[in-house]
Short mmCIF file of C-alpha atoms and ligand atoms in Angstrom, two decimals:
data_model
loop_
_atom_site.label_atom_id
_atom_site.label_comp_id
_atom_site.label_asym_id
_atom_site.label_seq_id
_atom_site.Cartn_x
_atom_site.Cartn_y
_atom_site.Cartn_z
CA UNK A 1 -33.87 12.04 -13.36
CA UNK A 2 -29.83 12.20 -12.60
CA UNK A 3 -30.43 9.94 -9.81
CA UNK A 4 -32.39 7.08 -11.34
CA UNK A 5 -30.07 7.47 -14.78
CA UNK A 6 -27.43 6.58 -11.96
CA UNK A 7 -29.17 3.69 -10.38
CA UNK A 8 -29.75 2.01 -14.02
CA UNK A 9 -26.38 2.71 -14.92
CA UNK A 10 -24.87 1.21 -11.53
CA UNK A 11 -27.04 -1.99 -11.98
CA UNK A 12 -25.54 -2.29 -15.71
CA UNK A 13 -22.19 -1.95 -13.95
CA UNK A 14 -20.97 0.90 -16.08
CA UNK A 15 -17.78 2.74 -16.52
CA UNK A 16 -18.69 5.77 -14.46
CA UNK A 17 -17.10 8.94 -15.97
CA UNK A 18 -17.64 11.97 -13.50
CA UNK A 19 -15.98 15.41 -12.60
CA UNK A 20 -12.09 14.58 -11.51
CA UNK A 21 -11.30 16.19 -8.70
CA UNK A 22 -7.61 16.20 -6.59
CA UNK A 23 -7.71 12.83 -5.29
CA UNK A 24 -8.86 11.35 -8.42
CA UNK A 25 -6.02 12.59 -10.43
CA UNK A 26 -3.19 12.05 -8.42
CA UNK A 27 -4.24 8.15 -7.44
CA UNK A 28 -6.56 6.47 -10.09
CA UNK A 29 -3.75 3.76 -11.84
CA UNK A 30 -6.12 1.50 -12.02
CA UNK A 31 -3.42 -1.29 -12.53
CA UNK A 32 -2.46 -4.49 -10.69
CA UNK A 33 -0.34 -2.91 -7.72
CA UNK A 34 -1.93 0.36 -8.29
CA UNK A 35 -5.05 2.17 -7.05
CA UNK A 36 -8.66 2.27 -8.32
CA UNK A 37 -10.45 5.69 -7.20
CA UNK A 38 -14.35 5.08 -7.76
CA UNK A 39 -16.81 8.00 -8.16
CA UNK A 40 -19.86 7.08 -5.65
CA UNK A 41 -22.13 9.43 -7.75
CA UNK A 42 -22.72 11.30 -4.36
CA UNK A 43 -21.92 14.14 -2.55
CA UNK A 44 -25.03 14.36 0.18
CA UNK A 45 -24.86 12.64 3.84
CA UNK A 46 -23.02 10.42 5.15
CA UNK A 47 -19.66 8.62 3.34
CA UNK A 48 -21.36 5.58 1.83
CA UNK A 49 -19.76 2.11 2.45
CA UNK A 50 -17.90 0.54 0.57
CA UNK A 51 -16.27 -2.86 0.36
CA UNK A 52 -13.97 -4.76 -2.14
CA UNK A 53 -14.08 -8.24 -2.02
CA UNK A 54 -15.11 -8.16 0.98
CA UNK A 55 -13.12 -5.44 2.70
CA UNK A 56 -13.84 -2.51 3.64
CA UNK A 57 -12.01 0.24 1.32
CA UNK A 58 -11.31 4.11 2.30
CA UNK A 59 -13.94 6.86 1.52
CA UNK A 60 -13.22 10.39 1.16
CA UNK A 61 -14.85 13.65 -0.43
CA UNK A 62 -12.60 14.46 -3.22
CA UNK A 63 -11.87 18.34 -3.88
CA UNK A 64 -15.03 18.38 -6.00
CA UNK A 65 -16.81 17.58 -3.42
CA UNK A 66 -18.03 13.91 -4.50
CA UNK A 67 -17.77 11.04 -2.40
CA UNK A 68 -14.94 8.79 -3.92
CA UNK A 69 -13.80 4.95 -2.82
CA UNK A 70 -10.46 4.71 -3.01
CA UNK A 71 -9.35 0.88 -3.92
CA UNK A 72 -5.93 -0.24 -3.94
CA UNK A 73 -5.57 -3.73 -6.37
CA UNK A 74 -3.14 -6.19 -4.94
CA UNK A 75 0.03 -6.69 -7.44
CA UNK A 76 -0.29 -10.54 -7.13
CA UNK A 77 -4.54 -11.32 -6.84
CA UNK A 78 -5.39 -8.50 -9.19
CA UNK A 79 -6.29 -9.58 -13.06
CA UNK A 80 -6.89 -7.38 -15.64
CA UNK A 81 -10.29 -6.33 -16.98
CA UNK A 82 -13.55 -5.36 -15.21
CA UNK A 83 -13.79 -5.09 -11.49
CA UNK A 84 -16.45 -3.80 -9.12
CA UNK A 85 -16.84 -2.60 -5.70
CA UNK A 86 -19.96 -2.78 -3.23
CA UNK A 87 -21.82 0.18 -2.20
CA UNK A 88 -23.70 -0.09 1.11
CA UNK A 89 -26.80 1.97 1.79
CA UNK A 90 -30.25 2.56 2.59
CA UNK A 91 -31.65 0.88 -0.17
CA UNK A 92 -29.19 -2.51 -0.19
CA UNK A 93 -26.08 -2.74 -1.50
CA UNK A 94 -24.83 -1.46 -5.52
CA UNK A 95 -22.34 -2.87 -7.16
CA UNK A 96 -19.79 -0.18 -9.29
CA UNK A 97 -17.86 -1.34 -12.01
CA UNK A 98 -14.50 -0.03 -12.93
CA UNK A 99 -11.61 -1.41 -15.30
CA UNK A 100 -8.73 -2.91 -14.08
CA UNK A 101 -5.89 -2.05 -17.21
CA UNK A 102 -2.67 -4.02 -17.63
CA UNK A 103 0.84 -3.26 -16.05
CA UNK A 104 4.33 -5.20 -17.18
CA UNK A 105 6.80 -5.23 -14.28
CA UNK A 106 10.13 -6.16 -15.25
CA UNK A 107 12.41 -8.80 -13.72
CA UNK A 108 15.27 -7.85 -11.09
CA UNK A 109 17.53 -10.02 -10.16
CA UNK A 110 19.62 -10.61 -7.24
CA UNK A 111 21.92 -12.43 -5.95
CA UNK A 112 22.21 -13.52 -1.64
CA UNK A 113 25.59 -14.99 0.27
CA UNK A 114 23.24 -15.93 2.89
CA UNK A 115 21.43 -18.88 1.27
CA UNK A 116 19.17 -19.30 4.37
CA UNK A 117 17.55 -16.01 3.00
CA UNK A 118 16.63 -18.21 0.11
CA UNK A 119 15.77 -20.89 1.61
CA UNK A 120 15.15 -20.82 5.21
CA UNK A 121 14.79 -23.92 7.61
CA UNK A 122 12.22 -24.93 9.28
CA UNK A 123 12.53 -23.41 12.38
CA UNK A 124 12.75 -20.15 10.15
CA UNK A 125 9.76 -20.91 8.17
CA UNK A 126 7.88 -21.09 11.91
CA UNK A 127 9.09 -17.70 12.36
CA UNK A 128 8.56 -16.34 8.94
CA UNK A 129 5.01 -17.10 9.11
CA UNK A 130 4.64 -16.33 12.58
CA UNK A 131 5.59 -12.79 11.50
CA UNK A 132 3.70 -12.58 8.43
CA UNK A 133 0.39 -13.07 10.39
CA UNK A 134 1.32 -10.19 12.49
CA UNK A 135 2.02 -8.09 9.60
CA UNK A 136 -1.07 -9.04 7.53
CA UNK A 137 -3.07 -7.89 11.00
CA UNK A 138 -1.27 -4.70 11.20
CA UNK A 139 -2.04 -3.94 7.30
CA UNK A 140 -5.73 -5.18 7.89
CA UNK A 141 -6.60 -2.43 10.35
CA UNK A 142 -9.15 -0.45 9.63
CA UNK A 143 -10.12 3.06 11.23
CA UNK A 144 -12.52 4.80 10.74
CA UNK A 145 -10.26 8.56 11.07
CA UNK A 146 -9.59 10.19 7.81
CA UNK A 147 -5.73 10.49 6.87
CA UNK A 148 -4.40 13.63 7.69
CA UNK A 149 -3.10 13.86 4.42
CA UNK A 150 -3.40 11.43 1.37
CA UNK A 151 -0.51 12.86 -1.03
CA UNK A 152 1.83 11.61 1.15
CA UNK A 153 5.91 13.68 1.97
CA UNK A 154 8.59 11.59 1.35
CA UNK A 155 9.94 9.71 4.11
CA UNK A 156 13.16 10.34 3.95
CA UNK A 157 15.11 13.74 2.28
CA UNK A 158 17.09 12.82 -1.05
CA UNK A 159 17.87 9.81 -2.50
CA UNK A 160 17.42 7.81 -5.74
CA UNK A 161 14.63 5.23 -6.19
CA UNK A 162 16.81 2.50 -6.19
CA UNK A 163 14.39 -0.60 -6.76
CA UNK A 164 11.01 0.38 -8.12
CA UNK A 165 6.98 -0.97 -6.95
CA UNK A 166 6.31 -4.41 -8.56
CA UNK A 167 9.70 -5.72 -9.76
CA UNK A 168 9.48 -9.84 -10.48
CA UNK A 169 12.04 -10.67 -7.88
CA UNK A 170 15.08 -13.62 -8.33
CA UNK A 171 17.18 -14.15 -5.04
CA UNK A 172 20.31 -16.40 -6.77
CA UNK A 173 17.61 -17.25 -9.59
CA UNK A 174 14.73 -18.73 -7.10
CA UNK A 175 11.21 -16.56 -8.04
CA UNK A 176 9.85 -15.20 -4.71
CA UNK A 177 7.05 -12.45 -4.10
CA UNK A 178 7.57 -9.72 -6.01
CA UNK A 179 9.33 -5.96 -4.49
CA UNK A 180 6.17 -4.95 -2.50
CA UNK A 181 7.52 -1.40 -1.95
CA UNK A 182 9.58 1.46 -2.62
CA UNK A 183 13.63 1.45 -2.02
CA UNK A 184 15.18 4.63 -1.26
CA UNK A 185 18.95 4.47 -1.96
CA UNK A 186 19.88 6.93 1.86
CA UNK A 187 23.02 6.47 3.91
CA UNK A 188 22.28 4.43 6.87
CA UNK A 189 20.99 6.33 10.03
CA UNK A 190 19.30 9.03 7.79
CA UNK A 191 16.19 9.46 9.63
CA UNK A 192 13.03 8.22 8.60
CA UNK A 193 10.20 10.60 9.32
CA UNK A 194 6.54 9.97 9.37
CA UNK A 195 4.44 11.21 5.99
CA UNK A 196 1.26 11.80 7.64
CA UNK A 197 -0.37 11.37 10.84
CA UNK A 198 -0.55 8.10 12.09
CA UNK A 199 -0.66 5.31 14.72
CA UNK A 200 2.10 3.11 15.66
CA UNK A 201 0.61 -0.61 15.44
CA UNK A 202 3.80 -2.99 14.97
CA UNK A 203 7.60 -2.34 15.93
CA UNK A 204 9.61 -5.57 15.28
CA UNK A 205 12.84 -7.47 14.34
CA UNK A 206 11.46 -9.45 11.80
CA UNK A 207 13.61 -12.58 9.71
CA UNK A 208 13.12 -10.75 6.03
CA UNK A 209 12.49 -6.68 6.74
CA UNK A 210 14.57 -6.43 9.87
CA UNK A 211 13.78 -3.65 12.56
CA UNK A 212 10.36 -3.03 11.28
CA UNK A 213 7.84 0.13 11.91
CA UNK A 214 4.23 0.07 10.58
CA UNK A 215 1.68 2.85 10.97
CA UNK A 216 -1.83 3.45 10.66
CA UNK A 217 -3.02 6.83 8.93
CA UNK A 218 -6.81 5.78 9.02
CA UNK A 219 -9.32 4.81 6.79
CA UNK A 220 -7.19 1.45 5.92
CA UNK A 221 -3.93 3.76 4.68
CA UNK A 222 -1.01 1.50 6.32
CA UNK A 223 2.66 2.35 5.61
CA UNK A 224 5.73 0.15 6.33
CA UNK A 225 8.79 0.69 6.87
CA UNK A 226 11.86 -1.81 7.15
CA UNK A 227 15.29 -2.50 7.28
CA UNK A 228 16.03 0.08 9.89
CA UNK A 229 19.07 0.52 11.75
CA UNK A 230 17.55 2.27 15.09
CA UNK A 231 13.29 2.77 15.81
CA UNK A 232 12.33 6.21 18.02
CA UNK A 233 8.55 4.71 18.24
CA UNK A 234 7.11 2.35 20.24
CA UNK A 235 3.83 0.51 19.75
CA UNK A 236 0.33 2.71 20.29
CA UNK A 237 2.26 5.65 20.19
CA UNK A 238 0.70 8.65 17.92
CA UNK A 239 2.86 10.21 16.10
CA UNK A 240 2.85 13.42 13.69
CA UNK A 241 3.54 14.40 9.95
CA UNK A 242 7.14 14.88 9.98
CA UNK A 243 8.11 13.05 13.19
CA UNK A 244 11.26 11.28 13.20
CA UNK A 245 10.39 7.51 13.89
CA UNK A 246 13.05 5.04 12.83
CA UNK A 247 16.66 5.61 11.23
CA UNK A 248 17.79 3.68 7.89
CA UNK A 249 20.18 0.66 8.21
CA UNK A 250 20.41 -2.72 6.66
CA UNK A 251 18.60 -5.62 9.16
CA UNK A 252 17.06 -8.06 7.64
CA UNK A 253 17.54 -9.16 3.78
CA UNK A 254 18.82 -6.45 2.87
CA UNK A 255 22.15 -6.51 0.46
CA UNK A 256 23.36 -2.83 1.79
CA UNK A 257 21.06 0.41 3.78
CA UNK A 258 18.20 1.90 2.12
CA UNK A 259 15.03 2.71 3.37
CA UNK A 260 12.50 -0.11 1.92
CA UNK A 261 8.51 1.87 2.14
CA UNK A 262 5.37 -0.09 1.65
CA UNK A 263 2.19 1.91 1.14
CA UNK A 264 -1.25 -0.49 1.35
CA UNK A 265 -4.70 0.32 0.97
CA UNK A 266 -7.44 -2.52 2.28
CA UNK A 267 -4.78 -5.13 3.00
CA UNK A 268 -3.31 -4.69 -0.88
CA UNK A 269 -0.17 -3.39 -1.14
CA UNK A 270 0.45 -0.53 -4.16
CA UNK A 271 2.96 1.04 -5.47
CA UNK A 272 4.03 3.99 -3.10
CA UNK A 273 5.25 6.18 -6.02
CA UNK A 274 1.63 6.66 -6.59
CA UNK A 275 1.17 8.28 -2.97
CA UNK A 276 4.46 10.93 -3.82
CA UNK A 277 3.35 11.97 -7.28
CA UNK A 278 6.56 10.21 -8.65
CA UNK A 279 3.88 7.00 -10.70
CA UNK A 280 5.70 5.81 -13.65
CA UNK A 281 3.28 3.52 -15.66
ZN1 ZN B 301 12.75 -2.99 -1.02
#
């Protein structure tokens, strides 16, 4: 009876309401830029897979013991209003709905001596998108291994927020992307320390985040890292919860040191405040 009440209620693409367990409560913003946790209605066999336009999206057992999708909603392709993801299985795929709600990000602007940072040449453009295919790789990874942890420690000890998830960005009143991470306001050469298990999958110099790390926790969970002064890692080396990797500096576009942290989930970067319990809608 529960089951086929769930298979009528999938094909109607409902709102599913179920039992909120850990997971569920510290992640589900369900906002442009945040994170979409999906109940699969299951808690028996295998994890269930499940894609989001397209790409595959992490699945866990939450503390309740259901199977969960866990969908992070790109700041910049994600609309407001009903969504769905695609359930894989014996019987064909399922689509299950879920609401996307709204999210105002305010404006922040700021203001660049270097106008090449603005507006680069072409032989910086080359570069710039050179890099930005590497990067979209490394955040497109997908493995299969189950994040050691998913509330994730704080990469570095102390420090304000300085520039929130999300902010419409203005270098010297141009629009660009918006602030696709996390600042931490540190002293340069603080270390930066890993806040979960993970893989190292890029190290680089790159023309806009400077000395770069990126890691891989698993099941699509990539964090970023940028602006560094120093990196301790090299590429394809594992590396543990707490491990110093990198130290905070200033390379790149950067107007002084902090510690600039992406967190992205299926290739969509979200707001990393979610991931430290510190989400202000
Ligand atoms: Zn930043």
């Amino acid at each position: 009876m529960y089951r086929s009440l769930v298979l009528c209620m999938a094909l109607a693409l409902p709102m599913l309401t179920h039992a909120e367990g850990y997971i569920t409560r510290l992640l589900n913003h369900p906002v442009p830029g945040g994170v979409a946790v999906v109940g699969l209605g299951t808690n028996a066999g295998p994890p269930p897979r499940v894609t989001y336009d397209g790409t595959p999206v992490m699945v866990l057992k939450d503390s309740d013991g259901e199977y969960i999708a866990v969908v992070g909603l790109d700041v910049q392709k994600t609309r407001p209003g009903p969504a769905h993801v695609q359930v894989g299985g014996p019987q064909g795929k399922r689509a299950l709905g879920f609401n996307v709600a709204s999210r105002e990000y305010p404006a922040q602007h700021i203001r660049l001596k270097n106008k090449k940072q603005v507006n680069p040449d072409p032989e910086q453009l080359a570069r710039i998108e050179r890099e930005y295919k590497q990067q979209i790789a490394a955040y497109s990874q997908f493995r299969e291994d189950i994040p050691s942890n998913i509330s994730l420690d704080r990469p570095v000890e102390g420090g304000r927020l300085s520039s929130r998830f999300g902010l419409r960005r203005f270098f010297n009143g141009e629009e660009r992307n918006p602030h696709s991470g996390l600042d931490f306001a540190v002293p340069a050469g603080t270390p930066v320390k890993a806040p979960a298990d993970g893989i190292v999958t890029l190290v680089g110099d790159l023309f806009f985040n400077g000395k770069t790390v990126f890691l891989d926790h698993g099941q699509g969970l990539v964090t970023m890292y940028c602006h560094l002064s120093a990196i301790d890692v090299q590429e394809g080396q594992v590396v543990s919860r707490g491990q110093v990797i990198a130290r905070v500096g200033s390379t790149g576009r950067a107007t002084g040191p902090h510690l600039h942290w992406n967190v992205s989930l299926n290739n969509a970067r979200v707001d990393p405040a979610i991931f430290i319990n510190a989400y202000k809608p």
